[in-house]
Amino acid sequence: MTGSIPETLPASQNELQAMAYTDPLTGLGNRYRLKDKLRQLIAERSADPAPFTVGIANLDGFKPINDLFGPSAGDQILCQVAHRLKACIPDGATVIRYEGDEFAFLLPLIFERRSAEKIGMMLKEVLSAPYDLGDRNVRLSASFGFAIHPFAGEAYEDLIKSAETALYRSKRRGRGQITVYSTEIAEQMKRATQLEQALRNAIIANEVDVHFQPIVNLANDQVVGFEALARWIDKDLGFVSPSTFVPLAEERGFIDALSETLLRKAAEAALSWPKELFLSFNLSSAQLIDPSTTPNIVSIINRTGLDISRLELEITETAMMTDPDTAHRIISELRASGIRISLDDFGTGQSSLSRLRDFTFDKVKIDRAFVSRITTDSASEHIVKAIITMCEGLNLEVVAEGIEDFAEALKLKALGCGMGQGYFYGRPVDTEKTLAYLSEKYLDYEPVEASESEDA
Ligand code: C2E
Ligand code: CA
Ligand code: CA
């Protein structure tokens, strides 16, 4: 018994070792192989200090395909990806399956950013050709992050971390992006993290505020409601625009906490307004893929005691794109709870007329980009006119956003636009100034409850 073991042991040890370094699905090396190779190369390059590059690729849209067509289709795609990558990487380079739908490359002869980007473009091209699943073809793209040794890190862990950071940034910028790690990118990421910490603290300390901008009936200039807009002034960073901090909260996963605070504050403020005025609140894209959105909103509104039929939620078309089915369901639930839905920034981004047919909205807000050119550019005027006519036919209310002067207001009135919003009618102001505005502008206004409207 003892005699046979020494003979078989070396072979099986080799096999075991090979197995430990191989991804069973694709036959590529796994992350241990990468670690090994990378450490080896780092050691070699300490004597010959030529740079080299590590890259990570992540397939865009792999998960939905896997969910839709099943895991065996997913496996087929991963094998085809592995095959393609192996066939096209440069001589001397290594490709491994890093994890899930992520692959990594070791590129010993790529010394600088341009070449890394070029390789990225080539790999992206190769991966974006259709995948044959027997009865159908599917397409997907890939995002890339590259890190160049030694600039992006000298040790294995640092280098991989830099490549991951670069990939993360690519993913953030959408599909099919290529990022090579640099100190500027690291700096940007660091700033975003500082901003995130400051914002998290501000939410806890109740320092994020909400301002209100009037929406008026263009026929008689009477206020019909207000849009709530988030405001945050940090003691060190100063004024930070909601266009910066709202997406950040979404990306870092705490938009719920932010939105909840804002909605509660806005609803509490609206309790003091005349009962016929609506409160319009912006919903973020992350909330349109979260099934708990409707119950959360309904419970916040019920707790504040605001009549739910006074609430409108503004959503953008782009926000609905991530997961249209879920968005559709959430919108239906919200409407069934008595909340009205406005389509925000209409005419920009991923505008599609079929969305107006397939989804049910109550109101359309024409983007400022058209309104601001309405008196100088006849194309913009025609587009606005067409939107107004179309909304009339579809029984949708219309608000023109970003009206800044009298001429624009006049033109919109002439075109039969129902409602307007913009600096011409009032800038966004805090709760107190909103009450002051109401007592000045709103003829029948008597402060509800005990709120005092002090002029500021
Ligand atoms: P938005 O929903 O399109 O809001 C309108 C933006 O246009 C606001 O910018 C408003 O201050 C500005 N605006 C209004 N009238 C005029 C005008 O006459 N001229 C010009 N130049 N601008 C005008 P703001 O407050 O900086 O908000 C930017 C964006 O941030 C909003 O765009 C919205 O997408 C987002 N946002 C703001 N507050 C919230 C919030 O509470 N929740 C969510 N999810 N997003 C918010
Ligand atoms: Ca809005
Ligand atoms: Ca808007």
XYZ file of C-alpha atoms and ligand atoms in Angstrom:
504
model
C 0.000 0.000 0.000
C 2.704 2.362 1.056
C 4.659 1.535 -2.110
C 2.073 2.825 -4.564
C 1.403 6.180 -2.935
C 4.699 7.905 -3.685
C 4.283 7.045 -7.337
C 0.773 8.473 -7.732
C 1.173 11.370 -5.330
C 3.222 13.700 -7.512
C 0.783 13.300 -10.397
C -2.323 13.868 -8.312
C -0.676 16.766 -6.548
C -0.057 18.306 -9.909
C -3.621 17.646 -10.842
C -4.849 19.083 -7.600
C -2.732 22.119 -8.111
C -4.007 22.525 -11.664
C -7.552 22.237 -10.393
C -6.942 24.784 -7.693
C -5.770 27.212 -10.360
C -8.443 26.510 -12.966
C -11.967 27.758 -13.385
C -14.002 24.579 -13.977
C -16.581 26.234 -16.213
C -14.398 28.019 -18.747
C -11.126 26.179 -18.331
C -9.336 29.520 -17.880
C -7.141 30.174 -14.895
C -8.887 31.520 -11.791
C -7.986 34.368 -9.477
C -5.348 32.257 -7.690
C -3.615 31.810 -11.016
C -3.755 35.577 -11.501
C -2.321 36.187 -8.062
C 0.488 33.739 -8.718
C 1.353 35.141 -12.135
C 1.095 38.685 -10.955
C 3.378 38.134 -7.961
C 5.862 36.456 -10.238
C 5.814 39.348 -12.671
C 6.119 41.907 -9.883
C 9.202 40.070 -8.629
C 10.717 39.948 -12.132
C 10.061 43.629 -12.724
C 11.800 44.661 -9.521
C 15.031 43.926 -11.383
C 13.780 45.267 -14.731
C 11.526 48.156 -13.876
C 9.396 48.179 -17.052
C 5.721 48.847 -16.357
C 2.992 46.303 -17.104
C -0.797 46.332 -16.932
C -3.546 44.470 -15.153
C -7.126 44.730 -16.409
C -10.539 43.571 -15.258
C -13.550 43.262 -17.541
C -17.133 43.013 -16.353
C -19.941 42.024 -18.701
C -22.723 44.623 -18.892
C -26.223 43.287 -18.653
C -25.169 39.702 -17.947
C -27.430 39.208 -14.946
C -30.717 40.025 -16.735
C -29.731 37.664 -19.565
C -28.904 34.964 -17.042
C -32.240 35.562 -15.297
C -34.191 35.621 -18.527
C -32.665 32.684 -20.418
C -31.537 30.580 -17.465
C -28.161 29.694 -15.975
C -27.176 27.275 -18.723
C -27.482 30.061 -21.293
C -25.414 32.180 -18.915
C -22.775 29.468 -18.740
C -22.682 29.207 -22.522
C -22.078 32.925 -22.801
C -19.301 32.833 -20.196
C -17.593 30.022 -22.104
C -17.860 31.922 -25.370
C -16.471 35.038 -23.686
C -13.550 33.001 -22.330
C -12.918 31.532 -25.744
C -12.946 34.904 -27.473
C -10.710 36.528 -24.894
C -8.190 33.720 -25.049
C -8.118 33.926 -28.829
C -7.511 37.661 -29.016
C -5.258 38.653 -26.114
C -1.714 39.560 -27.163
C 1.135 37.052 -27.027
C 2.540 36.648 -23.553
C -0.637 37.947 -21.915
C -2.816 35.931 -19.539
C -6.584 35.943 -19.222
C -8.357 34.408 -16.261
C -11.915 34.242 -14.960
C -11.847 36.517 -11.973
C -15.308 35.804 -10.590
C -18.881 35.539 -11.890
C -19.044 37.610 -15.062
C -15.651 39.210 -14.470
C -12.474 38.346 -16.317
C -8.984 39.659 -15.663
C -5.911 40.133 -17.827
C -2.261 40.372 -17.196
C -0.598 42.344 -19.985
C 3.193 42.298 -19.545
C 3.867 44.424 -22.625
C 1.361 47.207 -22.043
C 3.314 50.080 -20.531
C 1.052 53.081 -20.683
C -2.459 54.402 -20.735
C -2.994 54.762 -24.481
C -2.045 51.165 -25.178
C -4.234 49.957 -22.312
C -7.167 51.891 -23.763
C -6.471 50.470 -27.199
C -6.462 46.914 -25.887
C -9.679 47.728 -24.008
C -11.337 48.932 -27.222
C -10.254 45.818 -29.059
C -11.531 43.482 -26.324
C -14.779 45.390 -26.099
C -15.273 45.059 -29.830
C -14.630 41.329 -29.672
C -17.055 40.841 -26.785
C -19.843 42.868 -28.352
C -20.395 40.506 -31.294
C -23.570 38.410 -30.887
C -23.475 35.242 -28.757
C -24.973 32.160 -30.306
C -27.333 30.349 -27.927
C -28.591 27.836 -30.465
C -32.129 29.111 -30.923
C -31.245 32.754 -30.484
C -28.489 35.323 -30.482
C -27.852 37.750 -27.661
C -25.598 40.754 -27.442
C -23.860 42.304 -24.500
C -21.107 44.786 -23.906
C -18.350 44.946 -21.331
C -16.796 47.549 -19.044
C -13.086 47.676 -18.341
C -10.747 48.863 -15.628
C -6.972 48.890 -16.069
C -4.134 49.553 -13.639
C -0.517 50.069 -14.643
C 2.304 48.811 -12.435
C 4.009 50.416 -10.557
C 2.071 53.733 -10.790
C -1.250 52.263 -9.716
C 0.295 50.152 -6.970
C 3.381 48.073 -6.425
C 2.006 45.149 -4.477
C -0.488 42.662 -5.840
C -3.331 43.819 -3.590
C -2.877 47.505 -4.433
C -2.716 46.870 -8.135
C -5.882 44.780 -8.142
C -7.633 47.344 -5.986
C -6.704 50.085 -8.474
C -8.001 48.017 -11.392
C -11.240 47.452 -9.454
C -11.517 51.165 -8.745
C -11.070 51.914 -12.445
C -13.692 49.298 -13.336
C -16.097 50.701 -10.763
C -15.748 54.090 -12.352
C -16.386 52.641 -15.809
C -19.548 50.952 -14.568
C -20.717 54.212 -13.044
C -20.390 55.951 -16.381
C -22.627 53.466 -18.163
C -22.010 50.535 -20.444
C -18.953 49.736 -22.502
C -16.651 52.209 -20.744
C -12.895 51.872 -20.397
C -10.992 53.463 -17.528
C -7.285 53.435 -16.806
C -6.520 54.145 -13.167
C -4.842 57.493 -12.514
C -4.258 59.671 -9.493
C -6.945 62.088 -10.733
C -9.469 59.288 -10.778
C -8.369 58.202 -7.322
C -8.742 61.825 -6.203
C -12.255 62.053 -7.655
C -13.246 58.818 -5.971
C -11.828 60.084 -2.696
C -13.789 63.313 -2.993
C -16.963 61.339 -3.692
C -16.351 59.285 -0.572
C -15.792 62.420 1.514
C -18.970 63.872 0.098
C -20.773 60.662 0.917
C -19.627 60.776 4.544
C -20.603 64.419 4.891
C -24.011 63.751 3.361
C -24.662 60.725 5.559
C -23.847 62.839 8.599
C -26.010 65.693 7.350
C -28.979 63.352 6.992
C -28.513 62.061 10.528
C -28.079 65.611 11.863
C -31.201 66.669 9.971
C -29.254 69.268 7.987
C -30.606 68.478 4.533
C -33.435 70.812 3.818
C -36.160 71.171 1.280
C -37.115 74.309 -0.654
C -40.232 74.954 -2.697
C -40.753 76.465 -6.125
C -44.222 77.608 -7.173
C -46.079 76.096 -10.124
C -48.705 78.441 -11.512
C -51.777 78.293 -13.690
C -50.636 80.266 -16.744
C -54.157 81.496 -17.499
C -54.377 83.567 -14.306
C -50.910 83.322 -12.707
C -52.406 81.697 -9.600
C -50.242 79.274 -7.642
C -51.525 75.709 -7.975
C -48.757 73.833 -6.218
C -45.058 73.655 -5.362
C -42.191 71.438 -6.398
C -39.992 70.346 -3.493
C -36.251 70.656 -4.196
C -33.547 69.293 -1.919
C -31.016 71.740 -0.465
C -27.820 71.045 1.413
C -25.157 73.445 2.618
C -22.205 71.710 4.224
C -20.100 73.679 6.678
C -16.867 72.776 4.858
C -17.983 72.071 1.301
C -20.518 74.913 1.068
C -23.543 74.644 -1.233
C -23.755 71.262 -2.924
C -26.217 70.906 -5.796
C -28.886 68.211 -5.586
C -27.775 67.174 -9.082
C -24.554 66.089 -7.345
C -25.724 64.689 -4.045
C -28.936 62.933 -5.129
C -27.115 60.705 -7.662
C -24.386 60.105 -5.083
C -26.920 58.923 -2.502
C -28.423 56.654 -5.152
C -25.111 55.213 -6.157
C -23.958 54.619 -2.592
C -27.246 53.074 -1.603
C -28.782 55.517 0.874
C -31.260 57.362 -1.305
C -34.071 55.836 0.781
C -32.930 57.590 3.941
C -32.437 60.872 2.092
C -35.708 60.713 0.231
C -37.643 59.768 3.340
C -36.344 62.794 5.264
C -37.056 65.100 2.352
C -40.559 63.800 1.728
C -41.457 64.011 5.404
C -40.211 67.606 5.621
C -41.965 68.571 2.403
C -45.253 66.987 3.445
C -45.099 68.661 6.856
C -44.549 72.029 5.186
C -47.413 71.427 2.758
C -49.805 70.988 5.698
C -49.679 74.756 6.177
C -50.586 75.583 2.583
C -54.108 76.032 1.252
C -55.650 72.581 0.827
C -56.100 72.835 -2.936
C -52.353 73.238 -3.555
C -50.416 70.142 -4.539
C -46.959 69.067 -3.475
C -44.747 67.764 -6.250
C -41.831 65.600 -5.137
C -38.981 64.148 -7.221
C -38.598 60.403 -7.175
C -35.107 59.085 -7.873
C -34.344 56.326 -10.345
C -33.336 53.853 -7.618
C -36.809 54.223 -6.121
C -38.357 53.088 -9.388
C -36.756 49.666 -9.097
C -37.450 49.201 -5.394
C -40.712 47.335 -4.678
C -40.981 48.930 -1.207
C -41.272 52.436 -2.683
C -45.078 52.672 -2.682
C -45.673 51.395 0.868
C -42.837 53.620 2.141
C -44.219 56.739 0.525
C -47.779 56.012 1.562
C -46.733 55.450 5.165
C -44.665 58.674 5.312
C -47.558 60.680 3.901
C -50.071 59.059 6.234
C -47.871 59.750 9.238
C -47.636 63.444 8.394
C -51.384 63.602 7.850
C -51.227 65.144 4.379
C -54.107 64.200 2.098
C -52.432 61.751 -0.293
C -54.340 63.110 -3.289
C -52.299 66.318 -2.887
C -49.088 64.461 -3.645
C -47.550 64.282 -7.101
C -44.365 62.398 -7.874
C -42.034 63.506 -10.650
C -40.186 60.799 -12.502
C -37.883 60.942 -15.494
C -37.922 58.691 -18.510
C -34.305 57.752 -17.952
C -35.207 56.528 -14.467
C -37.805 54.193 -15.947
C -35.300 52.655 -18.359
C -33.342 50.553 -15.841
C -36.184 48.132 -15.280
C -39.306 49.208 -17.191
C -41.500 46.364 -15.886
C -40.837 47.130 -12.239
C -41.181 50.856 -12.923
C -44.509 50.180 -14.563
C -45.715 48.209 -11.569
C -44.580 50.860 -9.074
C -46.226 53.646 -11.056
C -49.495 51.693 -11.149
C -49.342 51.076 -7.395
C -48.636 54.728 -6.682
C -51.542 55.835 -8.836
C -53.822 53.254 -7.214
C -52.912 54.858 -3.856
C -54.215 58.189 -5.131
C -50.839 59.760 -5.968
C -50.478 61.548 -9.298
C -47.467 61.032 -11.545
C -45.641 63.666 -13.609
C -43.201 62.877 -16.353
C -40.262 65.194 -15.619
C -37.740 66.726 -18.049
C -39.866 65.691 -21.003
C -38.138 65.987 -24.351
C -34.632 65.230 -23.108
C -32.773 62.011 -22.495
C -34.377 58.802 -23.553
C -37.597 60.348 -24.813
C -39.915 57.943 -26.444
C -43.484 58.557 -27.439
C -44.410 54.948 -26.849
C -43.662 55.534 -23.183
C -46.563 57.978 -23.101
C -48.784 55.256 -24.463
C -47.521 52.351 -22.367
C -47.303 54.122 -19.023
C -50.025 56.091 -17.364
C -49.115 59.580 -16.286
C -51.155 62.537 -15.177
C -48.848 65.326 -16.178
C -45.929 66.133 -18.426
C -43.264 68.684 -17.559
C -41.637 70.175 -20.637
C -37.916 70.498 -20.075
C -36.294 73.880 -19.611
C -34.062 73.213 -22.649
C -37.067 73.889 -24.928
C -38.663 76.601 -22.831
C -35.500 78.688 -22.638
C -35.288 78.809 -26.444
C -38.947 79.252 -27.157
C -38.752 82.938 -28.039
C -35.596 82.726 -30.124
C -35.699 79.375 -31.843
C -38.672 78.397 -33.953
C -37.836 74.681 -33.790
C -38.158 74.784 -29.991
C -41.425 76.662 -30.319
C -42.802 74.005 -32.664
C -41.709 71.194 -30.381
C -43.385 72.825 -27.390
C -46.504 73.427 -29.438
C -46.570 69.791 -30.526
C -46.083 68.535 -26.965
C -48.960 70.721 -25.749
C -51.271 69.475 -28.516
C -50.281 65.885 -27.935
C -50.911 66.162 -24.195
C -54.307 67.670 -24.853
C -55.196 64.639 -26.956
C -53.866 62.247 -24.325
C -55.679 64.074 -21.542
C -52.451 64.977 -19.777
C -51.783 68.189 -17.916
C -48.730 70.187 -19.036
C -46.221 72.256 -17.093
C -43.528 74.305 -18.818
C -40.354 74.322 -16.698
C -37.735 77.039 -16.369
C -39.746 80.104 -17.420
C -37.357 82.969 -16.771
C -39.007 86.005 -18.307
C -42.244 87.616 -19.325
C -41.780 86.943 -23.057
C -41.500 83.218 -22.450
C -44.559 83.239 -20.204
C -46.524 85.148 -22.832
C -45.575 82.759 -25.604
C -46.508 79.719 -23.523
C -49.862 81.250 -22.662
C -50.480 81.887 -26.348
C -49.654 78.260 -27.113
C -52.254 77.162 -24.580
C -49.843 75.671 -22.056
C -51.724 74.982 -18.818
C -49.097 75.481 -16.146
C -45.696 77.060 -15.726
C -42.768 77.068 -13.342
C -39.528 79.027 -13.279
C -37.602 81.944 -11.829
C -40.068 84.339 -13.446
C -42.779 83.089 -11.087
C -40.531 82.379 -8.152
C -37.239 80.784 -7.211
C -37.143 77.821 -4.862
C -37.244 79.157 -1.285
C -37.432 77.632 2.188
C -40.589 76.769 4.136
C -40.927 80.164 5.791
C -40.401 82.190 2.636
C -42.864 79.931 0.874
C -45.514 80.939 3.392
C -44.581 84.591 2.875
C -44.880 84.086 -0.886
C -48.285 82.521 -0.425
C -49.645 85.354 1.666
C -48.411 87.806 -0.940
C -49.409 85.959 -4.110
C -52.195 83.648 -3.204
C -55.334 85.747 -2.890
C -57.395 83.556 -0.581
C -54.489 82.512 1.553
C -54.935 82.180 5.262
C -52.168 80.334 7.021
C -53.357 76.889 7.976
C -52.714 75.871 11.592
C -50.403 77.989 13.687
C -47.651 78.658 11.170
C -46.577 82.241 11.046
C -45.410 83.717 7.823
C -42.514 85.951 8.594
C -41.022 87.955 5.841
C -37.339 87.401 5.242
P -35.509 69.072 -11.753
O -36.445 68.100 -11.103
O -35.648 69.216 -13.227
O -35.755 70.444 -11.010
C -35.760 71.685 -11.644
C -34.437 72.367 -11.509
O -34.445 73.558 -12.284
C -34.148 72.800 -10.075
O -32.739 72.727 -9.908
C -34.617 74.257 -10.094
O -34.015 75.027 -9.090
C -34.197 74.679 -11.468
N -34.992 75.785 -11.995
C -36.282 76.072 -11.754
N -36.680 77.150 -12.452
C -35.615 77.560 -13.171
C -35.394 78.646 -14.093
O -36.265 79.451 -14.383
N -34.152 78.736 -14.631
C -33.162 77.867 -14.313
N -31.978 78.046 -14.878
N -33.336 76.832 -13.452
C -34.549 76.692 -12.882
P -32.092 72.132 -8.604
O -32.892 72.516 -7.410
O -30.658 72.441 -8.629
O -32.310 70.568 -8.789
C -31.619 69.886 -9.760
C -32.128 68.490 -9.915
O -31.853 67.704 -8.750
C -33.641 68.408 -10.075
O -33.990 68.680 -11.424
C -33.899 66.983 -9.677
O -33.647 66.117 -10.732
C -32.873 66.754 -8.593
N -33.511 66.927 -7.280
C -33.710 68.053 -6.557
N -34.330 67.774 -5.404
C -34.563 66.456 -5.395
C -35.179 65.542 -4.465
O -35.690 65.922 -3.391
N -35.216 64.226 -4.786
C -34.689 63.776 -5.974
N -34.772 62.471 -6.230
N -34.110 64.584 -6.870
C -34.048 65.908 -6.583
Ca -38.496 67.849 -11.105
Ca -37.431 68.999 -14.496
